[in-house]
XYZ file of C-alpha atoms in Angstrom:
763
model
C 5.136 -2.281 -17.874
C 4.505 -1.448 -14.243
C 1.284 -2.496 -12.717
C -0.182 -2.054 -9.203
C 0.079 -5.118 -6.968
C -3.509 -4.931 -6.413
C -4.747 -4.624 -9.962
C -4.789 -8.377 -10.827
C -4.189 -9.981 -14.304
C -5.629 -7.588 -16.929
C -3.929 -9.253 -19.688
C -5.741 -11.326 -22.489
C -3.834 -14.550 -21.992
C -5.563 -17.913 -21.751
C -4.343 -18.503 -18.348
C -6.843 -18.648 -15.492
C -7.596 -15.054 -14.272
C -5.525 -14.217 -11.088
C -7.724 -13.743 -7.814
C -7.888 -10.168 -6.955
C -5.789 -9.179 -3.895
C -7.096 -7.518 -0.667
C -4.405 -5.164 0.905
C -4.691 -3.064 3.966
C -2.630 -0.060 4.956
C -1.766 0.583 8.513
C -1.177 3.899 10.236
C -0.524 4.411 13.923
C -1.056 8.279 13.788
C -4.164 10.703 13.316
C -5.133 11.251 9.645
C -3.560 14.879 9.572
C -0.002 13.839 8.425
C 1.562 12.391 5.443
C 3.816 9.369 6.031
C 6.023 9.586 2.888
C 7.735 11.926 0.676
C 5.636 14.781 -0.927
C 5.638 14.722 -4.682
C 3.385 17.654 -5.587
C 1.750 20.897 -4.549
C -1.009 23.213 -5.580
C -2.020 26.635 -3.845
C -5.755 27.621 -4.216
C -6.152 31.501 -3.599
C -9.313 32.596 -1.996
C -11.350 34.842 -4.006
C -12.579 36.674 -1.045
C -10.313 39.141 0.583
C -10.969 37.620 4.114
C -11.075 34.094 2.853
C -8.693 31.129 3.452
C -6.036 30.063 0.945
C -5.500 26.415 0.439
C -2.532 24.053 -0.065
C -2.855 20.965 -1.574
C -0.193 18.213 -1.114
C -0.050 14.880 -2.764
C 2.193 12.176 -1.315
C 3.980 8.914 -1.918
C 1.400 7.431 0.737
C -1.017 7.552 -2.091
C -3.052 10.367 -0.605
C -3.690 14.116 -1.123
C -4.326 16.463 1.878
C -5.907 19.978 1.857
C -4.344 22.551 4.282
C -6.150 25.662 5.502
C -3.656 28.248 5.672
C -3.312 30.717 8.377
C -0.872 33.718 9.336
C 2.089 31.112 10.354
C 0.034 27.836 10.443
C -1.736 25.246 8.204
C -4.485 22.803 9.611
C -5.429 19.557 7.725
C -8.957 20.252 6.650
C -9.501 17.110 4.391
C -7.852 13.906 3.103
C -8.404 12.699 -0.466
C -7.981 9.110 -0.538
C -8.878 6.990 -3.564
C -5.236 6.433 -5.589
C -3.759 3.251 -4.624
C -0.026 4.237 -5.351
C 2.062 7.306 -5.356
C 0.307 10.558 -6.254
C 2.638 12.161 -8.710
C 1.322 15.487 -9.551
C -1.575 17.644 -8.927
C -3.191 20.986 -10.539
C -6.155 23.116 -9.900
C -8.555 23.316 -12.939
C -11.010 26.124 -12.695
C -12.064 27.295 -9.214
C -12.925 24.039 -7.536
C -11.777 21.041 -9.456
C -8.392 19.253 -8.141
C -6.904 16.743 -10.723
C -4.351 14.293 -9.510
C -2.280 11.571 -11.277
C -0.707 8.385 -9.746
C 1.523 5.518 -10.370
C -1.618 3.473 -10.253
C -2.160 4.818 -13.942
C -5.121 6.709 -13.290
C -6.204 10.487 -13.264
C -8.748 11.404 -10.657
C -10.847 14.483 -10.250
C -12.072 15.978 -6.861
C -14.084 18.723 -5.606
C -11.372 21.020 -3.986
C -13.999 22.210 -1.142
C -15.377 18.784 -0.410
C -14.551 16.360 2.462
C -12.401 14.229 0.162
C -15.023 13.214 -2.746
C -13.541 11.828 -5.783
C -15.757 12.554 -8.613
C -14.206 10.749 -11.282
C -11.405 8.172 -12.417
C -9.728 7.979 -15.540
C -7.946 5.054 -16.832
C -6.524 6.011 -20.258
C -2.853 5.683 -19.526
C -0.980 2.341 -19.905
C 1.748 3.055 -17.367
C 2.482 5.367 -14.274
C 1.133 8.761 -14.824
C 3.901 11.185 -13.844
C 3.003 14.703 -14.667
C 0.183 17.023 -15.207
C -0.341 20.610 -16.747
C -3.279 23.201 -16.610
C -4.246 26.081 -18.634
C -4.756 29.146 -16.099
C -7.229 30.968 -18.190
C -8.825 28.194 -19.963
C -10.212 26.376 -16.898
C -11.184 23.161 -18.252
C -7.875 21.977 -20.080
C -5.462 19.810 -18.421
C -2.829 17.555 -20.017
C -1.378 14.346 -18.562
C 1.837 12.456 -19.389
C 3.372 9.268 -18.318
C 6.018 6.487 -18.432
C 4.474 4.948 -21.350
C 5.158 7.802 -23.482
C 1.572 8.797 -23.723
C 0.274 12.454 -23.678
C -3.504 13.014 -23.447
C -5.381 16.263 -23.396
C -8.409 16.469 -21.202
C -11.529 18.903 -21.490
C -12.217 18.267 -17.737
C -15.889 19.637 -17.909
C -16.646 17.337 -21.022
C -14.958 14.430 -19.382
C -16.994 14.426 -16.326
C -20.317 14.837 -18.030
C -21.594 11.516 -19.134
C -22.452 11.333 -22.746
C -25.100 8.626 -24.241
C -23.304 6.364 -26.636
C -24.750 3.351 -28.506
C -22.385 0.675 -27.408
C -22.505 -2.814 -25.954
C -19.086 -2.629 -24.178
C -19.290 -2.135 -20.482
C -16.374 -0.055 -18.927
C -14.473 -2.898 -17.508
C -14.070 -4.305 -21.037
C -12.789 -0.844 -22.219
C -10.118 -0.693 -19.611
C -8.997 -4.233 -20.227
C -8.688 -3.838 -23.966
C -5.779 -1.660 -23.420
C -2.574 -3.390 -24.711
C 0.032 -1.015 -23.577
C 0.415 1.017 -26.916
C 0.183 4.552 -27.530
C -2.774 4.455 -29.938
C -5.611 4.555 -27.247
C -8.027 6.910 -28.798
C -10.660 4.456 -29.444
C -11.390 4.165 -25.794
C -11.877 5.908 -22.711
C -12.733 4.255 -19.479
C -13.590 6.688 -16.805
C -14.730 5.309 -13.424
C -16.970 7.334 -10.799
C -16.719 7.138 -7.122
C -20.017 9.167 -6.206
C -20.414 11.992 -4.086
C -21.429 9.653 -1.276
C -17.994 8.352 -1.371
C -19.106 4.774 -2.224
C -17.566 3.008 -4.970
C -19.781 2.925 -7.985
C -18.953 2.383 -11.807
C -21.197 3.069 -14.776
C -21.845 -0.556 -16.079
C -23.979 0.342 -19.056
C -22.074 1.900 -22.117
C -18.530 2.915 -22.241
C -18.216 6.738 -21.409
C -18.389 8.699 -24.702
C -15.649 11.481 -23.919
C -12.294 10.646 -25.479
C -9.069 12.948 -24.865
C -6.899 14.273 -27.355
C -3.799 12.141 -27.936
C -0.614 13.793 -28.307
C 1.500 11.211 -30.370
C 5.193 11.376 -30.844
C 6.855 10.363 -27.762
C 8.833 7.321 -27.941
C 10.035 7.212 -24.150
C 8.948 8.237 -20.886
C 7.239 11.871 -20.088
C 8.429 13.486 -17.004
C 7.542 17.243 -17.353
C 4.617 18.958 -18.927
C 3.518 22.920 -19.051
C 0.824 24.761 -20.687
C 0.418 28.489 -21.544
C -2.311 30.481 -19.958
C -4.935 29.874 -22.966
C -4.170 26.335 -23.306
C -3.163 26.923 -26.950
C 0.538 25.718 -26.343
C 1.823 22.507 -24.543
C 5.394 21.517 -23.934
C 6.628 18.270 -22.833
C 9.944 16.597 -21.828
C 11.339 13.340 -20.568
C 13.928 10.928 -21.057
C 14.485 11.708 -24.758
C 16.347 14.882 -23.755
C 14.299 17.172 -26.173
C 11.555 19.830 -25.432
C 8.745 18.879 -27.584
C 6.056 21.538 -28.441
C 2.555 20.763 -29.333
C -0.552 22.342 -30.151
C -3.098 20.615 -27.358
C -6.122 21.547 -29.398
C -5.228 19.069 -32.229
C -2.268 17.168 -30.766
C -0.051 18.230 -33.740
C 3.711 18.870 -33.453
C 4.957 22.249 -33.602
C 8.637 21.904 -32.871
C 11.514 19.833 -31.059
C 14.215 21.494 -29.098
C 17.574 19.960 -28.532
C 20.206 21.105 -26.110
C 19.960 19.305 -22.898
C 22.413 16.320 -22.253
C 20.039 14.275 -19.854
C 16.541 13.817 -18.907
C 14.183 16.884 -18.759
C 12.387 16.807 -15.317
C 10.632 20.353 -15.120
C 9.003 22.752 -17.563
C 7.457 26.051 -17.224
C 5.703 28.174 -19.969
C 5.089 32.152 -19.621
C 1.385 32.990 -19.868
C 1.906 34.163 -23.438
C 3.499 30.924 -24.383
C 6.623 32.900 -25.940
C 9.287 31.822 -23.413
C 9.941 28.141 -21.789
C 12.015 27.309 -19.023
C 13.388 23.755 -18.638
C 15.208 21.959 -16.038
C 17.252 18.789 -16.499
C 19.166 15.970 -14.686
C 22.291 17.236 -16.667
C 21.964 20.158 -13.646
C 21.153 23.060 -16.213
C 18.363 25.421 -16.685
C 17.584 26.774 -20.090
C 15.283 29.346 -21.482
C 14.057 28.924 -24.829
C 12.402 31.429 -27.020
C 9.738 29.495 -29.006
C 9.449 32.209 -31.376
C 13.009 31.785 -32.553
C 12.985 28.057 -31.682
C 16.296 28.216 -29.841
C 17.802 28.334 -26.548
C 18.635 31.809 -25.593
C 20.194 31.322 -22.115
C 21.643 28.473 -20.059
C 21.879 28.988 -16.284
C 24.629 26.615 -14.480
C 23.193 27.114 -10.883
C 22.899 23.532 -9.460
C 25.416 20.859 -9.059
C 22.997 18.013 -9.476
C 19.674 17.298 -11.401
C 17.047 20.159 -11.524
C 13.868 18.638 -10.535
C 11.371 21.604 -9.782
C 10.755 25.124 -11.168
C 8.438 27.790 -10.169
C 8.580 31.553 -11.890
C 7.583 34.858 -10.776
C 4.207 35.999 -12.464
C 6.116 38.333 -14.770
C 8.430 35.484 -15.741
C 11.439 37.490 -14.678
C 12.885 35.316 -12.043
C 12.771 31.250 -11.385
C 13.134 29.413 -8.310
C 14.817 26.180 -8.712
C 15.327 23.033 -6.775
C 16.484 19.542 -7.089
C 18.869 16.531 -6.177
C 21.477 18.814 -4.667
C 19.090 19.790 -1.686
C 19.164 23.439 -2.716
C 16.735 26.179 -3.546
C 18.083 28.822 -5.897
C 16.603 32.119 -7.199
C 17.912 33.273 -10.554
C 17.265 36.458 -12.257
C 16.647 35.439 -15.784
C 18.007 38.741 -17.555
C 21.006 39.603 -15.268
C 21.888 35.903 -14.644
C 22.375 36.651 -11.066
C 21.701 33.841 -8.788
C 21.253 33.425 -5.034
C 21.104 30.402 -2.667
C 17.820 30.866 -0.696
C 18.111 27.672 1.400
C 19.344 24.244 1.747
C 17.401 21.142 2.697
C 18.058 17.698 4.028
C 16.229 16.067 1.143
C 16.028 16.483 -2.597
C 13.475 19.000 -3.501
C 10.737 17.385 -5.656
C 8.227 20.429 -6.322
C 7.838 24.095 -5.858
C 4.865 26.306 -5.431
C 5.022 30.118 -5.116
C 2.523 31.745 -2.598
C 2.594 35.406 -2.516
C 6.071 36.368 -0.816
C 6.782 32.864 0.135
C 7.552 29.545 -1.580
C 6.639 26.201 -0.522
C 8.984 23.267 -1.077
C 8.210 19.665 -1.150
C 10.867 17.000 -0.752
C 11.259 13.128 -0.210
C 10.614 14.005 3.292
C 6.981 13.780 4.421
C 7.040 17.365 5.714
C 6.405 20.499 3.610
C 8.288 23.938 4.510
C 7.396 27.331 3.598
C 10.103 29.896 2.725
C 10.329 33.679 2.489
C 10.768 34.199 -1.396
C 9.642 37.940 -2.126
C 7.627 36.369 -4.879
C 6.333 40.121 -5.791
C 9.482 41.841 -5.425
C 12.237 39.068 -5.993
C 14.799 41.637 -6.773
C 15.022 42.949 -3.270
C 16.417 39.740 -2.078
C 19.543 40.358 -4.028
C 20.087 43.611 -2.017
C 21.222 41.187 0.933
C 24.261 40.287 -1.163
C 25.819 36.660 -1.722
C 24.872 36.427 -5.351
C 26.832 34.769 -7.843
C 26.568 34.864 -11.719
C 25.263 31.884 -13.161
C 27.321 30.564 -15.874
C 26.325 28.820 -19.254
C 28.251 25.786 -18.749
C 27.588 22.784 -16.516
C 28.513 23.462 -13.201
C 31.342 20.963 -13.027
C 32.973 23.078 -16.036
C 32.205 26.330 -14.630
C 33.150 25.642 -10.987
C 36.167 28.001 -11.438
C 33.902 30.921 -11.794
C 32.857 30.308 -8.177
C 36.411 30.025 -7.130
C 35.772 26.877 -5.271
C 33.464 28.633 -2.883
C 29.861 27.233 -1.723
C 27.520 30.143 -1.466
C 26.085 30.996 1.968
C 21.929 30.496 2.170
C 19.964 33.688 2.622
C 17.727 31.795 4.959
C 18.552 29.555 7.608
C 15.039 28.485 8.733
C 11.492 28.171 7.049
C 8.711 30.470 8.031
C 7.088 27.448 9.147
C 6.626 23.582 8.501
C 3.931 21.300 8.037
C 5.047 18.326 9.794
C 4.674 14.688 8.585
C 5.424 11.098 9.946
C 8.767 9.530 9.128
C 8.216 7.035 6.455
C 8.533 3.395 7.179
C 11.694 2.296 4.999
C 12.281 -1.308 6.426
C 10.234 -4.158 7.757
C 10.891 -7.664 9.109
C 8.007 -10.219 9.452
C 8.545 -12.134 12.599
C 8.017 -16.061 12.342
C 5.027 -15.956 14.620
C 3.295 -14.316 11.457
C 1.346 -11.824 13.694
C 3.992 -9.514 14.451
C 6.126 -7.261 12.065
C 9.094 -4.969 12.989
C 9.345 -1.841 11.113
C 12.059 0.848 11.135
C 11.070 4.635 9.808
C 13.302 7.036 8.273
C 14.266 8.684 11.712
C 15.656 5.321 12.828
C 12.930 4.376 15.298
C 11.896 0.720 15.428
C 8.461 -0.324 16.195
C 6.632 -3.632 16.850
C 3.274 -3.995 15.013
C 0.472 -6.526 15.588
C -0.836 -6.904 12.124
C -4.089 -8.795 13.107
C -5.222 -5.464 15.020
C -3.009 -2.913 13.036
C -1.422 -1.269 16.174
C 1.855 -0.630 17.268
C 2.425 -2.783 20.602
C 5.946 -1.658 21.395
C 8.185 1.394 20.169
C 11.749 0.415 21.056
C 13.182 3.970 19.743
C 16.345 3.865 17.801
C 17.852 0.418 18.123
C 19.124 -2.042 15.639
C 16.114 -3.734 13.892
C 18.415 -6.973 13.052
C 19.431 -7.411 16.807
C 15.722 -6.781 17.944
C 14.560 -9.431 15.459
C 17.042 -11.809 17.085
C 15.769 -10.990 20.422
C 12.189 -11.499 19.475
C 12.798 -14.851 17.806
C 10.061 -17.750 18.723
C 10.574 -21.070 17.662
C 7.342 -21.592 16.011
C 6.384 -22.331 12.477
C 3.373 -20.683 11.169
C 2.583 -20.790 7.171
C 3.420 -17.315 5.341
C -0.126 -16.281 5.141
C 0.290 -12.789 4.243
C 3.071 -10.516 2.667
C 3.908 -6.853 3.369
C 5.637 -3.817 2.078
C 6.526 -0.377 2.657
C 6.132 1.362 -0.670
C 3.604 3.849 0.691
C 5.753 4.912 3.543
C 3.571 2.836 5.843
C 2.988 -0.871 6.393
C 0.792 -2.455 3.749
C -0.345 -6.115 4.350
C -1.227 -8.004 1.298
C -3.740 -10.971 1.311
C -4.010 -13.309 -1.457
C -5.999 -16.394 -1.857
C -5.852 -19.386 -1.091
C -2.420 -18.641 0.473
C -3.830 -16.453 3.178
C -6.120 -19.205 4.694
C -3.226 -21.588 5.305
C -2.574 -20.215 8.916
C -4.525 -21.368 12.064
C -4.091 -21.045 15.730
C -5.866 -22.527 18.713
C -7.913 -20.158 20.592
C -6.037 -20.742 23.950
C -3.054 -19.635 22.017
C -4.607 -16.304 21.048
C -5.967 -15.735 24.568
C -9.518 -15.780 23.155
C -12.043 -16.587 26.018
C -15.335 -18.191 25.664
C -14.269 -20.628 23.071
C -12.989 -24.249 23.651
C -9.094 -24.191 24.155
C -8.648 -26.449 21.092
C -11.005 -24.510 18.766
C -8.883 -23.466 15.625
C -8.937 -19.853 14.495
C -8.109 -19.057 10.739
C -6.090 -15.982 10.999
C -7.006 -14.560 7.690
C -10.736 -15.207 8.000
C -10.773 -13.385 11.644
C -8.721 -10.470 10.370
C -11.127 -10.045 7.308
C -13.973 -10.016 9.789
C -12.224 -7.351 11.872
C -11.349 -5.167 8.848
C -15.038 -5.498 7.556
C -16.839 -5.350 10.829
C -18.075 -1.816 10.118
C -19.091 -2.773 6.573
C -21.065 -5.688 7.814
C -22.634 -3.555 10.424
C -23.875 -1.188 7.905
C -24.991 -3.811 5.382
C -27.144 -5.549 8.264
C -28.759 -2.164 8.763
C -29.468 -1.696 5.054
C -30.528 -5.436 4.407
C -31.789 -6.817 7.820
C -30.327 -9.886 9.237
C -32.993 -12.404 7.829
C -31.855 -12.005 4.226
C -29.768 -15.200 3.697
C -31.223 -15.320 0.123
C -29.383 -12.092 -0.868
C -26.195 -13.276 0.432
C -26.323 -11.876 3.920
C -25.304 -13.613 7.122
C -26.568 -17.054 7.130
C -26.436 -19.834 9.753
C -23.888 -22.577 9.997
C -26.682 -25.242 9.419
C -27.877 -23.230 6.274
C -24.321 -22.656 5.143
C -23.509 -26.533 5.577
C -26.592 -27.417 3.539
C -25.542 -25.024 0.946
C -22.031 -25.975 0.705
C -22.701 -29.099 -1.265
C -23.318 -27.036 -4.130
C -19.698 -25.402 -3.879
C -17.531 -28.392 -4.572
C -14.625 -25.690 -5.061
C -15.280 -24.386 -1.600
C -15.061 -25.586 1.977
C -16.900 -24.166 4.783
C -14.994 -23.537 7.894
C -17.057 -25.563 10.333
C -15.201 -24.537 13.546
C -15.845 -21.154 13.451
C -19.533 -19.763 13.935
C -20.606 -17.441 11.135
C -21.253 -14.392 13.309
C -20.155 -11.000 13.387
C -18.278 -11.276 16.549
C -14.752 -9.953 16.350
C -12.355 -11.483 18.860
C -9.980 -9.248 20.575
C -6.834 -10.129 18.788
C -8.503 -8.883 15.530
C -10.015 -5.693 16.739
C -8.818 -2.868 14.459
C -8.437 0.719 15.716
C -11.140 3.395 14.828
C -9.081 6.288 15.742
C -6.615 5.597 13.062
C -8.257 2.938 10.981
C -6.411 1.115 8.129
C -7.384 1.567 4.667
C -8.346 -1.145 2.270
C -7.016 -1.622 -1.077
C -8.807 -3.991 -3.510
C -10.650 -4.511 -6.619
C -13.865 -6.261 -7.642
C -15.335 -7.598 -10.842
C -15.518 -4.100 -12.302
C -13.952 -0.610 -11.954
C -10.444 -1.119 -11.079
C -8.426 -0.843 -7.753
C -9.722 1.642 -5.227
C -8.825 2.608 -1.580
C -11.023 3.641 1.410
C -10.752 3.629 5.121
C -12.601 0.670 6.800
C -14.782 3.177 8.859
C -15.858 4.828 5.555
C -17.381 1.827 3.886
C -21.047 2.441 3.375
C -22.248 -1.238 2.675
C -23.049 -0.511 -0.888
C -19.930 -2.102 -1.894
C -20.540 -5.585 -3.494
C -18.917 -8.098 -5.972
C -18.237 -5.279 -8.339
C -16.074 -3.844 -5.620
C -14.874 -6.949 -3.605
C -13.103 -9.851 -4.777
C -15.526 -12.793 -4.558
C -13.247 -14.864 -2.054
C -13.635 -11.918 0.381
C -17.123 -12.142 0.288
C -17.542 -15.790 0.472
C -15.119 -15.669 3.638
C -17.084 -12.966 5.644
C -20.589 -13.340 4.340
C -20.969 -17.188 3.844
C -18.294 -18.670 5.959
C -16.641 -20.248 2.878
C -12.962 -20.764 2.610
C -11.080 -22.097 -0.605
C -9.593 -25.558 -0.391
C -6.639 -25.556 1.830
C -3.523 -27.832 1.184
C -0.978 -29.171 3.616
C -3.129 -28.182 6.738
C -2.171 -31.615 8.103
C 1.176 -33.056 9.203
C 1.959 -36.850 8.801
C 3.990 -38.361 11.328
C 4.884 -41.808 13.003
C 4.673 -42.228 16.636
C 7.347 -45.125 18.129
C 8.294 -46.004 21.661
C 11.849 -44.850 22.503
C 14.538 -47.462 22.022
C 14.677 -49.790 25.074
C 11.151 -48.589 26.181
C 9.056 -51.328 27.511
C 5.814 -49.241 26.885
C 3.678 -49.774 24.112
C 0.714 -47.941 22.836
C -2.451 -49.494 20.897
C -1.721 -47.882 17.400
C 0.076 -48.781 14.229
C 0.959 -47.118 11.051
C 1.220 -43.485 10.035
C -0.672 -40.753 11.810
C -2.162 -37.491 10.522
C -2.947 -34.452 12.672
C -3.449 -30.565 12.144
C 0.036 -28.905 11.632
C -0.813 -26.611 14.743
C -1.328 -29.748 17.139
C 0.840 -29.187 20.165
C 2.997 -32.035 21.795
C 0.831 -31.860 25.134
C -2.035 -33.130 22.854
C 0.336 -35.844 21.513
C 1.093 -36.735 25.055
C -2.478 -37.008 25.731
C -2.945 -39.422 22.792
C -0.111 -41.662 24.071
C -1.593 -41.739 27.434
C -4.996 -42.873 26.103
C -3.397 -45.549 24.121
C -1.335 -47.092 26.723
C -1.160 -50.742 26.978
C -0.373 -51.623 30.557
C -1.136 -54.951 32.347
C -0.397 -53.638 35.905
C 0.192 -50.379 37.663
C 3.913 -48.950 37.400
C 4.620 -47.534 40.691
C 7.438 -45.658 39.772
C 5.339 -43.389 37.397
C 5.126 -39.638 38.010
C 1.398 -38.929 37.795
C -0.607 -35.515 37.927
C -3.519 -37.295 39.086
C -5.955 -37.121 36.465
C -6.480 -38.838 33.224
C -7.778 -36.885 30.163
C -10.067 -39.283 28.321
C -10.375 -37.462 24.825
C -8.597 -34.419 23.030
C -9.735 -32.139 20.458
C -8.086 -32.599 17.086
C -6.227 -35.549 17.983
C -4.284 -37.798 15.560
C -6.130 -39.958 13.082
C -4.967 -43.076 11.336
C -4.218 -42.275 7.784
C -5.545 -45.743 6.621
C -8.949 -44.728 7.801
C -11.141 -46.260 10.621
C -11.886 -45.080 13.967
C -9.031 -42.682 14.866
C -9.512 -42.935 18.647
C -9.129 -46.761 19.291
C -9.512 -46.879 23.080
C -8.226 -49.757 25.432
C -10.115 -50.914 28.082
C -9.290 -48.798 31.111
C -8.650 -50.314 34.424
C -9.396 -48.455 37.588
C -5.861 -47.876 38.526
C -5.307 -46.368 35.049
C -7.110 -43.293 35.826
C -3.856 -42.086 37.444
C -2.404 -40.286 34.586
C 1.478 -41.169 33.968
C 4.132 -38.679 32.888
C 4.944 -38.960 29.142
C 7.403 -37.079 27.253
C 7.948 -36.870 23.583
C 11.301 -36.734 21.563
C 12.342 -36.004 18.022
C 15.888 -36.787 16.896
C 16.646 -37.568 20.652
C 15.615 -34.174 21.757
C 13.018 -33.640 24.375
C 10.109 -31.451 22.873
C 8.420 -28.673 24.807
C 4.466 -29.468 25.327
C 3.952 -26.123 23.578
C 5.452 -26.942 20.356
C 3.387 -27.696 17.441
C 4.069 -30.551 14.838
C 4.850 -27.950 12.203
C 7.519 -26.272 14.530
C 9.002 -29.615 15.331
C 9.287 -30.447 11.604
C 10.733 -27.083 10.912
C 13.172 -26.705 13.612
C 13.912 -30.301 15.057
C 13.312 -32.741 12.369
C 14.576 -30.766 9.393
C 13.931 -33.547 6.896
C 11.445 -33.904 3.850
C 10.508 -37.512 5.051
C 7.444 -37.968 7.300
C 8.141 -36.914 10.856
C 9.066 -39.556 13.261
C 8.145 -38.956 17.230
C 9.207 -41.114 19.961
C 7.591 -41.256 23.465
C 8.773 -42.611 26.854
C 7.582 -42.453 30.455
C 9.563 -40.101 32.812
C 10.889 -42.355 35.734
C 10.268 -41.300 39.038
C 12.846 -38.985 40.820
């Protein structure tokens, strides 16, 4: 079973429940373009003669967009963002309801003409939801199918109307009771995202609506179609058969065999008499459901057929697929024309008056001429061929080995997208990530700000990674992927809190240079600064009792009650966001996460409205940003021995193993050595820099306990600072190197680190 990474552990095992993840999705362009392949299309015709038609696109970037269509232009007028994985299909139910389905296992309903308002989320499916079908005349009926072999028929109007039901089961229990089987009729667990776009869930009773389960598929469902009245439903998938159902009852009508591979696209005429199917066997078949047989086969494509669209009279079919080609075929005469070829496989088609929209694995959408009202006119241009009734490989002779020339060279116009990111490399400073997009462009991201800091153009990402190599050792505090066509950064507790840097190394002014900065904590503050500001406006700044911002003193006192949690005492508990952690408001990242109820959700950080709480956010995130509490962290210190170099007469007043933060730099070890020097008289030959540093923040402590800074009595001449160098494995260490870096790149052994020191003799 496939699961979304942010969804956490929903199984009924006895193992401790895995903490929820927080993911943030980065985008360096304005929110008017898709950044991954377009999986689905839907056209909404205006009812007014002078009104605007709309195109809806659903993408692998997890969003849908609404495009206001002009003469030869399209303007993005809204982004619908709530799905946390690929949007796989979308249909329009009635006049104003958009229904979408996703690999996050949900269906969502939206107000078509809103600014992106999700009105309801349904979590009935146990696996990716791959396809939808709507009844054109029966505006409330929508069917959904997915990889779990489940098909459900929904009455959208009834589904979005809350029904009172006597039950003590809250919605979260409902969703967690699913065990992956197809027998899910007993539950339905819709979630609400209210009209204010804040995340809300019904936490009283389980929603009363139950969809009709169409049972019979043993394998994945990839295609659905419904007739105009909603009285007939056809489905297909990996079983290679077309199944016909009565969606009003879920009962089986018939099963049609003939395809030799997966069925990927289906169409029904408005009456329900004829069905068209497209398959991975490269064939298109026309079925007469009254006769329960295939009446025509069309060998048009050279590879899988993934998309079908028919004329209103069901006389012609437009088809596209893996062979990058869009064909028009006369179902009666069997004449076929190559309309155009694309550079990517065609995933879905949508007829729009005398043109057709084609969605591909590219993030752009093209509009091509189609003569949808009078398709026969296109054949007058010549170049047609007769579609055989055998697969293309066996009927190739009929084409005499020639490839037909496309009728159209260029689309009417294109809605451009942003090339999807296809590769990423996390640099070892753990703040920068290299990405490469589908166009070959390599960029350098600073993930603690969510911005591109360098665009290198079309270069080798591997060579660029070598050039940018730094000898530093920072714990792997985040993971990343590019599944959505953009860079997604994942934070998991407690691993994300393992990385710290000194404020001076981050160029943060106004803080002591040896103040430790926790990268995950400051990143979370940067992500949630808008949420925190709105929260203060709603609750006031004084309300420590209700979990708002509290002072460091209050928090220290309260921390004793949290034996599992430690307080980050070095960082002030304020809303100040340091420059290295300021996220853009022009192209703000989106958060994907999950709280104690309601399932995963996604929203831009600037659109959070402060109503979100522990039902929406993981508890560890709230502990961090509200209460300055971090989970216990292991291996934040590094043990080492400090010995004089062989032959050196210089000794320091310390013995035994030392322990210090992993990020302690060698120049602080130098300071420590100088502080502990045992000298009986001045050494004239010492290089000095004129001053003596008496103390150092985060200095090594004796592991055996006791006073870590054992000071020898200083003589007046010792105020001159001698020059010391630190070595490891006979290699002189740079003052900027940290203990962790030395251990990883110089020491390279599992045993405790051994450092040596010596004076630099006068030159």
